[in-house]
PDB file of C-alpha atoms in Angstrom:
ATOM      1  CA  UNK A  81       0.000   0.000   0.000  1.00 83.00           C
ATOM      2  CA  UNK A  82       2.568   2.488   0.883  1.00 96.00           C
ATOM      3  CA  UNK A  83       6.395   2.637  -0.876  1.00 97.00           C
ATOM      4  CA  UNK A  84       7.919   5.811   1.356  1.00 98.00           C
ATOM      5  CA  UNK A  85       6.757   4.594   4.696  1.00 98.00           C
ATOM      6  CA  UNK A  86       5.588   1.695   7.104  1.00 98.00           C
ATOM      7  CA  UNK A  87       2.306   0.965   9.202  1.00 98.00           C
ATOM      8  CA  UNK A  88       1.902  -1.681  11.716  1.00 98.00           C
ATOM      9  CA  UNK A  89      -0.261  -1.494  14.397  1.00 98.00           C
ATOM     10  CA  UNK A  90      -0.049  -4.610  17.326  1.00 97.00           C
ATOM     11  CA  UNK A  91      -2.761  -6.201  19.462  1.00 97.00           C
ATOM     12  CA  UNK A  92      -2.676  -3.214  22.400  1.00 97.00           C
ATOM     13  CA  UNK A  93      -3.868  -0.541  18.991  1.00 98.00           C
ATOM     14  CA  UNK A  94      -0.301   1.155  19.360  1.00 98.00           C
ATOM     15  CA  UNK A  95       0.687   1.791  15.968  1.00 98.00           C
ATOM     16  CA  UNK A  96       4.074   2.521  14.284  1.00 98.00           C
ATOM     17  CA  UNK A  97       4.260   5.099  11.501  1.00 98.00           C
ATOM     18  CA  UNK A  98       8.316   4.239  10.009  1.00 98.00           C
ATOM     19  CA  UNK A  99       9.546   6.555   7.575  1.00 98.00           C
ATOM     20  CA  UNK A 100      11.185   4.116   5.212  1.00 98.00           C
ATOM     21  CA  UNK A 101      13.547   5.995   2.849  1.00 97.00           C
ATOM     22  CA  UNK A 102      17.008   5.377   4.414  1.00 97.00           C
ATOM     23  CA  UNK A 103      19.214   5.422   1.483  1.00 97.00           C
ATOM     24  CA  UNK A 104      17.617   9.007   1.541  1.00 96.00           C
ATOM     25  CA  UNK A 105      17.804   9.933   5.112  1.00 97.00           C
ATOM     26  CA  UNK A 106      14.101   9.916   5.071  1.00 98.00           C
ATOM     27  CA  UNK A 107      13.620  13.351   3.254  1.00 97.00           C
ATOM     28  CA  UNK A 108      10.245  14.147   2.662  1.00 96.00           C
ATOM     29  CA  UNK A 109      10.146  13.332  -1.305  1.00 95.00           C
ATOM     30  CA  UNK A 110       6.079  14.663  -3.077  1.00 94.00           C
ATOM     31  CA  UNK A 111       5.382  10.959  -2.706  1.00 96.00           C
ATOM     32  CA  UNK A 112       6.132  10.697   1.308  1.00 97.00           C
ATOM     33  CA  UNK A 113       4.113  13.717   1.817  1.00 97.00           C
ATOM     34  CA  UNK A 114       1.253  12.268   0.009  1.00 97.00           C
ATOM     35  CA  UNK A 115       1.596   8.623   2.015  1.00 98.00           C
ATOM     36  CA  UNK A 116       2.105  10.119   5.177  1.00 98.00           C
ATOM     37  CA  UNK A 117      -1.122  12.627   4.910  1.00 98.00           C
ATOM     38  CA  UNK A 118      -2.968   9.123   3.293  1.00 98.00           C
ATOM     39  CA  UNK A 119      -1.550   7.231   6.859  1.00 98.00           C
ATOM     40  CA  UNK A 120      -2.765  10.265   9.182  1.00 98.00           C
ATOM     41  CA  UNK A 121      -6.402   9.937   7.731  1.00 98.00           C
ATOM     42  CA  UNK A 122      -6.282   6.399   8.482  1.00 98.00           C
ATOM     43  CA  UNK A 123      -5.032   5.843  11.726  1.00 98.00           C
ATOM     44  CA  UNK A 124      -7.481   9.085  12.351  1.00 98.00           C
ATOM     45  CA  UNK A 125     -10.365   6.830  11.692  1.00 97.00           C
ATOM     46  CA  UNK A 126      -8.917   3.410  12.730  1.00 97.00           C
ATOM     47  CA  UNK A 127     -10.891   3.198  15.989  1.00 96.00           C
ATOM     48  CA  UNK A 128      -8.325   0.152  16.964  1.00 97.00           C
ATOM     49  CA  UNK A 129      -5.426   2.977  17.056  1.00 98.00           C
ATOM     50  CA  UNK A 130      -4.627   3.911  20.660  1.00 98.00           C
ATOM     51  CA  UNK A 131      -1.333   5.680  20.325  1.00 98.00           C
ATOM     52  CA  UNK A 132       0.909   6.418  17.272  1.00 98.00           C
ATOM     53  CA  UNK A 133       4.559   6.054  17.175  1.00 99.00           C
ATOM     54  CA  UNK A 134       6.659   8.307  14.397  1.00 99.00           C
ATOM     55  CA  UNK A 135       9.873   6.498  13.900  1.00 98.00           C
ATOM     56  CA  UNK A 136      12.302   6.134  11.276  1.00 98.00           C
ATOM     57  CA  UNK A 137      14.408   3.468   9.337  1.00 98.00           C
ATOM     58  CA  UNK A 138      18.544   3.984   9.034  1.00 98.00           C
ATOM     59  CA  UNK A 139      20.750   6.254  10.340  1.00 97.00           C
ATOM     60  CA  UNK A 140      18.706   9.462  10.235  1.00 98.00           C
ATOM     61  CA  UNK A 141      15.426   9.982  11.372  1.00 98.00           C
ATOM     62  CA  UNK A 142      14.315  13.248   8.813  1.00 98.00           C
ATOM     63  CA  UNK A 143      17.003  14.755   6.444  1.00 97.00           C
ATOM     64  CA  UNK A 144      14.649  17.233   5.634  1.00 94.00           C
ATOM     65  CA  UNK A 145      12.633  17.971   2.131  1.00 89.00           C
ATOM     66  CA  UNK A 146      13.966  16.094  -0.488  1.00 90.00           C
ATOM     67  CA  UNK A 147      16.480  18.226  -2.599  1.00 80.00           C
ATOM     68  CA  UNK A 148      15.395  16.502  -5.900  1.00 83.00           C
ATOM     69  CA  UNK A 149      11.494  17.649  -4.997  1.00 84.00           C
ATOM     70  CA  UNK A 150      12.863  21.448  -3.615  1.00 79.00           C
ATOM     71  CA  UNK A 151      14.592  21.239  -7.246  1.00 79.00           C
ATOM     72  CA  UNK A 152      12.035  20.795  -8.818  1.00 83.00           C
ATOM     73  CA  UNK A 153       9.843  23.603  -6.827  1.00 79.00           C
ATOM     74  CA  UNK A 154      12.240  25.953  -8.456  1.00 76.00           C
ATOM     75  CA  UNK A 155      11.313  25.400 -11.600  1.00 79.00           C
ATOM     76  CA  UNK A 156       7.991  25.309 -11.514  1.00 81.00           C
ATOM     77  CA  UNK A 157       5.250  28.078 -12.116  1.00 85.00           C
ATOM     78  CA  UNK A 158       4.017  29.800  -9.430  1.00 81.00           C
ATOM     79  CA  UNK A 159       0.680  27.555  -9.089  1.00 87.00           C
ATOM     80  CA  UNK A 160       2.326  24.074  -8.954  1.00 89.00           C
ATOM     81  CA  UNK A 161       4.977  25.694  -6.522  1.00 87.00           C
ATOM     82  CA  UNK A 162       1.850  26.905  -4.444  1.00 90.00           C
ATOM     83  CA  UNK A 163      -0.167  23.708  -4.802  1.00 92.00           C
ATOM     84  CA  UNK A 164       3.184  21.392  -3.608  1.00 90.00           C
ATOM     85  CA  UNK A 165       3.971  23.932  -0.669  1.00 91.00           C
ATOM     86  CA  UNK A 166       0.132  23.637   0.368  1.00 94.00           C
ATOM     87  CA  UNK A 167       0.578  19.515   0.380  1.00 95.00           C
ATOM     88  CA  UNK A 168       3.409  19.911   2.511  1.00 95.00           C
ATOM     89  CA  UNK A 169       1.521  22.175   4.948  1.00 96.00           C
ATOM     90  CA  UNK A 170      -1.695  19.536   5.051  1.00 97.00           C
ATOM     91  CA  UNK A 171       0.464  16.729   5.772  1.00 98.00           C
ATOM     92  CA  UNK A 172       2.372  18.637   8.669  1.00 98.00           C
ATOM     93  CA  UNK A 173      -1.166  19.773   9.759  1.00 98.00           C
ATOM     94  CA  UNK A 174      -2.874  16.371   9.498  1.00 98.00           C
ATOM     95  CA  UNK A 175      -0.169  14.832  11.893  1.00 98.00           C
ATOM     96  CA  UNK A 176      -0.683  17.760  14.603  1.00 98.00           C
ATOM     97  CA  UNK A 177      -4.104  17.432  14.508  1.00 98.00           C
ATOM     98  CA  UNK A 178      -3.870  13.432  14.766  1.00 98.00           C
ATOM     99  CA  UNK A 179      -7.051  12.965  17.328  1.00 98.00           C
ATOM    100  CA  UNK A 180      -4.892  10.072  19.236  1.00 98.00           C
ATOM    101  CA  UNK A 181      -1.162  10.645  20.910  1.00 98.00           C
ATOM    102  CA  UNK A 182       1.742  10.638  18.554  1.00 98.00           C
ATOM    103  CA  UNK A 183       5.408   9.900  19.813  1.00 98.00           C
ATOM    104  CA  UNK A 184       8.375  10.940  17.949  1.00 98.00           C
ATOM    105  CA  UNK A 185      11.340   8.097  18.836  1.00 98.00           C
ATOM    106  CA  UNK A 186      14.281   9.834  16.868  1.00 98.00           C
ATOM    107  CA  UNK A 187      16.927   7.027  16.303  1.00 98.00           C
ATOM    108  CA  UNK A 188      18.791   9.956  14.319  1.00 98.00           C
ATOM    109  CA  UNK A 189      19.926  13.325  13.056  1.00 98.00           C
ATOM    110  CA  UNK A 190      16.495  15.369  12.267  1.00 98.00           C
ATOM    111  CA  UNK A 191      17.345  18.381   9.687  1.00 98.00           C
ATOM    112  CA  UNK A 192      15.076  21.113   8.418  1.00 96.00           C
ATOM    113  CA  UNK A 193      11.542  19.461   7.975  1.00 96.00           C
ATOM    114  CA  UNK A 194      12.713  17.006  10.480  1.00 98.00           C
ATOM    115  CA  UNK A 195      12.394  19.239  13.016  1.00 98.00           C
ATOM    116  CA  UNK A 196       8.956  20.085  11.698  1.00 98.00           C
ATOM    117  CA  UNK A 197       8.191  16.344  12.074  1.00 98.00           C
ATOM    118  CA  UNK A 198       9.434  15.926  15.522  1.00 98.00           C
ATOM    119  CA  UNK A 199       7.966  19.293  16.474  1.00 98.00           C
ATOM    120  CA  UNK A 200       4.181  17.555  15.245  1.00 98.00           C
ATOM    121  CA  UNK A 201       4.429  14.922  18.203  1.00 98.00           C
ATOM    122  CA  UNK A 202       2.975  15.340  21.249  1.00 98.00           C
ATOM    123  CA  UNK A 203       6.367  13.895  23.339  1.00 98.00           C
ATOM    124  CA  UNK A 204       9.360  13.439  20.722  1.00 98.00           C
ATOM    125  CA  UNK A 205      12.270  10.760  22.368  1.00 98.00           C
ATOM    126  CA  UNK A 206      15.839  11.169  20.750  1.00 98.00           C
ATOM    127  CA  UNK A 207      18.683   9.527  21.109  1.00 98.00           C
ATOM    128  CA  UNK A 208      21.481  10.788  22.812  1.00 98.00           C
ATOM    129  CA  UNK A 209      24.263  11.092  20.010  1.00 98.00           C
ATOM    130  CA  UNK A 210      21.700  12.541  17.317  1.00 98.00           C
ATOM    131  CA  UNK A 211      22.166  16.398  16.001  1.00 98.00           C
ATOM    132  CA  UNK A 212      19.580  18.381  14.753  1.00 98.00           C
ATOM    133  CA  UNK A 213      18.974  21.371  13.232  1.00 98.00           C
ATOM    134  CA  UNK A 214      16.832  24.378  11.197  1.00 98.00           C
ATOM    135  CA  UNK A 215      18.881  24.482   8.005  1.00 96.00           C
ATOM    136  CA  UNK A 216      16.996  26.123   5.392  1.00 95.00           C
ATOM    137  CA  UNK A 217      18.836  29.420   5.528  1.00 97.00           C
ATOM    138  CA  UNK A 218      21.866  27.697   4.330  1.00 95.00           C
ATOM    139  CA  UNK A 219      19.976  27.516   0.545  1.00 93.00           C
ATOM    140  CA  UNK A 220      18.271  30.626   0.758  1.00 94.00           C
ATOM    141  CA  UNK A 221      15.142  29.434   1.520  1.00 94.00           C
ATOM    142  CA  UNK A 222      13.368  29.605   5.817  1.00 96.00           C
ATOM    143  CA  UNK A 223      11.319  27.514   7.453  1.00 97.00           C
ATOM    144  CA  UNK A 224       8.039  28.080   6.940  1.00 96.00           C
ATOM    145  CA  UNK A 225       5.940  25.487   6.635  1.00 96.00           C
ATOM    146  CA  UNK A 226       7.426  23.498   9.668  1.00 97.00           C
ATOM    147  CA  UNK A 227       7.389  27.098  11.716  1.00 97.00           C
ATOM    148  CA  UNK A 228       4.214  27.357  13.336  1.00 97.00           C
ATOM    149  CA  UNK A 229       4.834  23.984  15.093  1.00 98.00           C
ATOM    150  CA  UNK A 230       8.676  24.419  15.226  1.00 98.00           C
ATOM    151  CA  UNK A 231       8.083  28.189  17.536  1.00 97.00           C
ATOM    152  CA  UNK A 232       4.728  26.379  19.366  1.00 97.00           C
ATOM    153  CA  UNK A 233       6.919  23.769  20.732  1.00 97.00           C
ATOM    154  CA  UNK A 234       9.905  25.855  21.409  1.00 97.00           C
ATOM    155  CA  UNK A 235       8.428  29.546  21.878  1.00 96.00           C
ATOM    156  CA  UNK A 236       9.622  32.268  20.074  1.00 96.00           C
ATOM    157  CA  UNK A 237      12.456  32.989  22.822  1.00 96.00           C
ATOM    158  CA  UNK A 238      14.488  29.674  22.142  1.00 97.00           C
ATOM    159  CA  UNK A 239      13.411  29.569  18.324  1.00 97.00           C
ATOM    160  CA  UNK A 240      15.202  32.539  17.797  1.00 97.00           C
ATOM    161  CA  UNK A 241      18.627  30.923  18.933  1.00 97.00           C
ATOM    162  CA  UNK A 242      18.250  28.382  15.932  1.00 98.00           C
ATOM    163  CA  UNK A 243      15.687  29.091  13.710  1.00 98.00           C
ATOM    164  CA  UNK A 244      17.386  31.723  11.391  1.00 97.00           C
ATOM    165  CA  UNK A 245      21.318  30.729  12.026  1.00 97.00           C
ATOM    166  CA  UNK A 246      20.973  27.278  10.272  1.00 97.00           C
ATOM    167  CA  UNK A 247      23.397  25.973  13.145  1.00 97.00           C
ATOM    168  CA  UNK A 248      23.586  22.508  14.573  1.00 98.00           C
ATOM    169  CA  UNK A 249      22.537  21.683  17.942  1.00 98.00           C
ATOM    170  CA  UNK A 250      23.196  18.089  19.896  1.00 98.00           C
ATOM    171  CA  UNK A 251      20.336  16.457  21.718  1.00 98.00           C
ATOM    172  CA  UNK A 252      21.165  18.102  24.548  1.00 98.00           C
ATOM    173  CA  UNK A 253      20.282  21.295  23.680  1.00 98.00           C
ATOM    174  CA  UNK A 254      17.606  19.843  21.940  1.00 98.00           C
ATOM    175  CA  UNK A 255      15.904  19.141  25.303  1.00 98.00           C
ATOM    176  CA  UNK A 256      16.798  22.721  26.301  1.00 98.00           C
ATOM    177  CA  UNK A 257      15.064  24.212  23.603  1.00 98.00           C
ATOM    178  CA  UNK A 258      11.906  21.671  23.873  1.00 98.00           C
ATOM    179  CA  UNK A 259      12.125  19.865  21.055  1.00 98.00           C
ATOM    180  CA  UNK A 260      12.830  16.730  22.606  1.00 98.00           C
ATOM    181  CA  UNK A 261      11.073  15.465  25.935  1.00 98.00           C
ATOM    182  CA  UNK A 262      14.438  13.519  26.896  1.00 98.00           C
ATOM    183  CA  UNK A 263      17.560  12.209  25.071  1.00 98.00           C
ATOM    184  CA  UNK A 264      18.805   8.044  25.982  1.00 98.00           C
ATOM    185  CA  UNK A 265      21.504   6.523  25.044  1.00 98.00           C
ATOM    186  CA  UNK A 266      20.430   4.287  21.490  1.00 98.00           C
ATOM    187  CA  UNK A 267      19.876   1.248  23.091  1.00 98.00           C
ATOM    188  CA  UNK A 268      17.119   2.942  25.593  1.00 98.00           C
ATOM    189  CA  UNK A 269      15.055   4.608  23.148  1.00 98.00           C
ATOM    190  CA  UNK A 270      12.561   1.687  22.714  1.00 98.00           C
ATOM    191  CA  UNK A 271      12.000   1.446  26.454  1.00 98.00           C
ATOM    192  CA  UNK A 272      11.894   5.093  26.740  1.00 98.00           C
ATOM    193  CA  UNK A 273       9.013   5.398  24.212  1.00 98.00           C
ATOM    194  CA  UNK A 274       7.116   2.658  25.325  1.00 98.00           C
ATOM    195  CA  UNK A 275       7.501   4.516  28.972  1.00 98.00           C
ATOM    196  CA  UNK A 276       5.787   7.086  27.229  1.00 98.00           C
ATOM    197  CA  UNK A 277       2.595   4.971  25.683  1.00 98.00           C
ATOM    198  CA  UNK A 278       2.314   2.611  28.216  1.00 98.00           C
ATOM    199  CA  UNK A 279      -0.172   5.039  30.550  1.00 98.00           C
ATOM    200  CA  UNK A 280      -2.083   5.741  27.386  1.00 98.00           C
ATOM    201  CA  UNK A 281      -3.433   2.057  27.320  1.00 98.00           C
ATOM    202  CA  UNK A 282      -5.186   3.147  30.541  1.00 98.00           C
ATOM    203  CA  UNK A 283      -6.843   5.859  29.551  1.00 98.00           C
ATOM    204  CA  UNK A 284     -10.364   6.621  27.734  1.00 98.00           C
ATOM    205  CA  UNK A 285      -9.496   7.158  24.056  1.00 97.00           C
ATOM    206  CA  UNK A 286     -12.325   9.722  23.646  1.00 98.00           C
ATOM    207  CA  UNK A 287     -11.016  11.872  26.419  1.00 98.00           C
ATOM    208  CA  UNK A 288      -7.547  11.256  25.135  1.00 98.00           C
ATOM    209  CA  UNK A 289      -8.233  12.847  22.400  1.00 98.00           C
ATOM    210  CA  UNK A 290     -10.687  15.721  23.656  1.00 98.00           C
ATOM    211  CA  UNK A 291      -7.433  16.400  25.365  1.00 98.00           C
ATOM    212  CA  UNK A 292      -5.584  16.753  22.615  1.00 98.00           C
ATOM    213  CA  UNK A 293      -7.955  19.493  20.966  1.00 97.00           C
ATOM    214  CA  UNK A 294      -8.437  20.983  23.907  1.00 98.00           C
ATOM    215  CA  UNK A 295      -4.613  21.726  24.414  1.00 97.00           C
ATOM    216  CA  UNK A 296      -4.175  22.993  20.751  1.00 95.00           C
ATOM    217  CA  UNK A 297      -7.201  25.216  21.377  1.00 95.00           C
ATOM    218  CA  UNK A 298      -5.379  26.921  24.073  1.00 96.00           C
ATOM    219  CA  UNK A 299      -2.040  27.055  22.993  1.00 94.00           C
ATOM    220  CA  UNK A 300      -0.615  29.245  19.766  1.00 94.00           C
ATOM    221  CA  UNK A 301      -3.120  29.608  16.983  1.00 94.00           C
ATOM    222  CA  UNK A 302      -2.324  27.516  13.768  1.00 96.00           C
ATOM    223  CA  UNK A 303      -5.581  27.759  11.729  1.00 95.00           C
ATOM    224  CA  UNK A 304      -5.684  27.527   7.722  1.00 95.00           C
ATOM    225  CA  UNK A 305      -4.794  32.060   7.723  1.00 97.00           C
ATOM    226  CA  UNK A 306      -1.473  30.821   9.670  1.00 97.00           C
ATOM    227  CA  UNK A 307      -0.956  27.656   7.463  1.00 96.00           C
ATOM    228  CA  UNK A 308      -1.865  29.511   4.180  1.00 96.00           C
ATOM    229  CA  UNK A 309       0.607  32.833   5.700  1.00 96.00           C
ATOM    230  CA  UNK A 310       3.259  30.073   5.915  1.00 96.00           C
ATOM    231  CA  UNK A 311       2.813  28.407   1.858  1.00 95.00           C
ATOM    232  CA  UNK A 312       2.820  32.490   0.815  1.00 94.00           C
ATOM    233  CA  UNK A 313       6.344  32.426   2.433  1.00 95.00           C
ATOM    234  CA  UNK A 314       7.234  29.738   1.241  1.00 92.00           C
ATOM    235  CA  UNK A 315       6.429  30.377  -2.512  1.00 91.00           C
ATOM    236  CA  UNK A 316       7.707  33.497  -2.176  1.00 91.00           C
ATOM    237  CA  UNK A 317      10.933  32.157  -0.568  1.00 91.00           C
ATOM    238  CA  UNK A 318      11.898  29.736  -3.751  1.00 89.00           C
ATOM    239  CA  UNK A 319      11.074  32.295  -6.100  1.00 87.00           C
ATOM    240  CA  UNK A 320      14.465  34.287  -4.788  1.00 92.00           C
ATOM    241  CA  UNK A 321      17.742  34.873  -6.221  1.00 93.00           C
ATOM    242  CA  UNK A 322      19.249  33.358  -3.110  1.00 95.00           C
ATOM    243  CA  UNK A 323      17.061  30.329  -3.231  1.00 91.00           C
ATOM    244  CA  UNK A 324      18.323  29.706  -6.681  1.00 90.00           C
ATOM    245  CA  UNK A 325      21.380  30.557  -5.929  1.00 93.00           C
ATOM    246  CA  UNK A 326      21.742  27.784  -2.682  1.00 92.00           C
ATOM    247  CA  UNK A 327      19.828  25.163  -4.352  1.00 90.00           C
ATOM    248  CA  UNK A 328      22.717  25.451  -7.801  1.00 90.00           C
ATOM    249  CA  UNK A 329      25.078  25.623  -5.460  1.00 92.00           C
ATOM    250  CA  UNK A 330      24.061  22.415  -3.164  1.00 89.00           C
ATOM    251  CA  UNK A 331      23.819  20.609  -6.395  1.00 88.00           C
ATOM    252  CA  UNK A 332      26.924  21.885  -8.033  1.00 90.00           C
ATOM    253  CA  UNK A 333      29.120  21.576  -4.151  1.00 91.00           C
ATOM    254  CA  UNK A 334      30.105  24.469  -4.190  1.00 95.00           C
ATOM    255  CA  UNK A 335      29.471  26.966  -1.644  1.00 94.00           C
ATOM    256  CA  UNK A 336      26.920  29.759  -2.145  1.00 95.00           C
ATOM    257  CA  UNK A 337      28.242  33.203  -3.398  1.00 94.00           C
ATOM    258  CA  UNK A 338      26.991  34.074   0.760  1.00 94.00           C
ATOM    259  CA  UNK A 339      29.276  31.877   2.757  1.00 91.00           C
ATOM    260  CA  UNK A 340      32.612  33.335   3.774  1.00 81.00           C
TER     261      UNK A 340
END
């Protein structure tokens, strides 16, 4: 059913969502976006589904978009760079929205839209040798999609320390800034996130989930004028000189005519 990603759900309704693109670092290619939105409507409707786990194959757990799909944002028109930006932005949006828990158990490096993914859980789990950062800059392009979950979990305070300067941080700082609940060593993580949905199994999954909504109705706003503010960006973003400029020069390795 799916090619990009994994779904398995076991007899306590805990189900694994695995992005499955290793030799790719799990970047998020047009056809993961579309199978991961496709896998958020169904485990929102699979009554079975208790908790959802986001976890990755290989050695990183999101590499970011794809460079190949980016590439091809730049040259298109301005309506199929619109329409791709706003598929990103509904997949993000379907997995923050998911109406049952979703845990993020990083087994690796999380770059760019990584950090959008792990920023979508409700409790992300890393492990304790992983780096991660908010690279877009780097190419010319910002974070835009990914930002309205990227500055809920982190606030704007500690998003400002990393979400313009394209600088790695370890996962130690990655619990500073919020991103991460808690960083194990690699041979922890699967006890650590089953620590995690373990108390779920106790708990009404209707209230669970009222929960859920209930939290995202208090917290920062991130309705479709935030979501459609954030494909404007975007659009706007690759249709730049410098976003031209750093995606030739990713492809060509070479450093941008910016870097010093």
């Amino acid at each position: 059913m799916y090619e990009t990603i994994t779904l398995k759900t076991d007899g306590r309704g805990v189900a694994t969502l695995t992005l499955d693109r290793p030799e790719k670092h799990n970047a998020l290619s047009a056809q993961m976006i579309a199978e991961l939105t496709q896998a958020a409507g169904q485990l929102a409707s699979d009554e079975a589904v208790r908790v959802v786990v986001l976890a990755a194959s290989g050695k990183s757990f999101c590499a970011g978009g794809d460079l190949g799909w980016m590439q091809a944002q730049m040259a298109a028109d301005p309506d199929t760079r619109f329409t791709e930006a706003r598929k990103l932005a509904e997949m993000l949006n379907a997995l923050n929205t998911l109406p049952k828990p979703l845990i993020g158990a990083l087994q690796g490096n999380a770059f760019g839209g990584g950090v959008g993914m792990a920023s979508v859980c409700d409790v992300a789990i890393g492990v304790d040798s992983l780096k991660m950062g908010l690279t877009e800059t780097r190419l010319g392009l910002i974070p835009a999609t990914i930002g309205p979950y990227v500055i809920a979990r982190m606030g704007e305070a500690r998003s400002r320390r990393v979400f313009m300067s394209a600088r790695l941080f370890d996962a130690a700082e990655a619990v500073e800034l919020g991103l991460l609940a808690c960083a194990v060593p690699a041979d922890a993580l699967a006890e650590a996130v089953e620590a995690e949905v373990r108390p779920y199994l106790s708990c009404a999954p209707g209230a669970v989930s009222s929960a859920k909504q209930l939290i995202q109705s208090l917290g920062p706003r991130i309705d479709d004028a935030v979501i459609d503010h954030t494909i404007r960006q975007l659009v706007t973003r690759w249709e730049t000189d410098e976003a031209q400029e750093g995606i030739r020069a990713f492809f060509d390795k070479r450093k941008p005519a910016w870097n010093r």
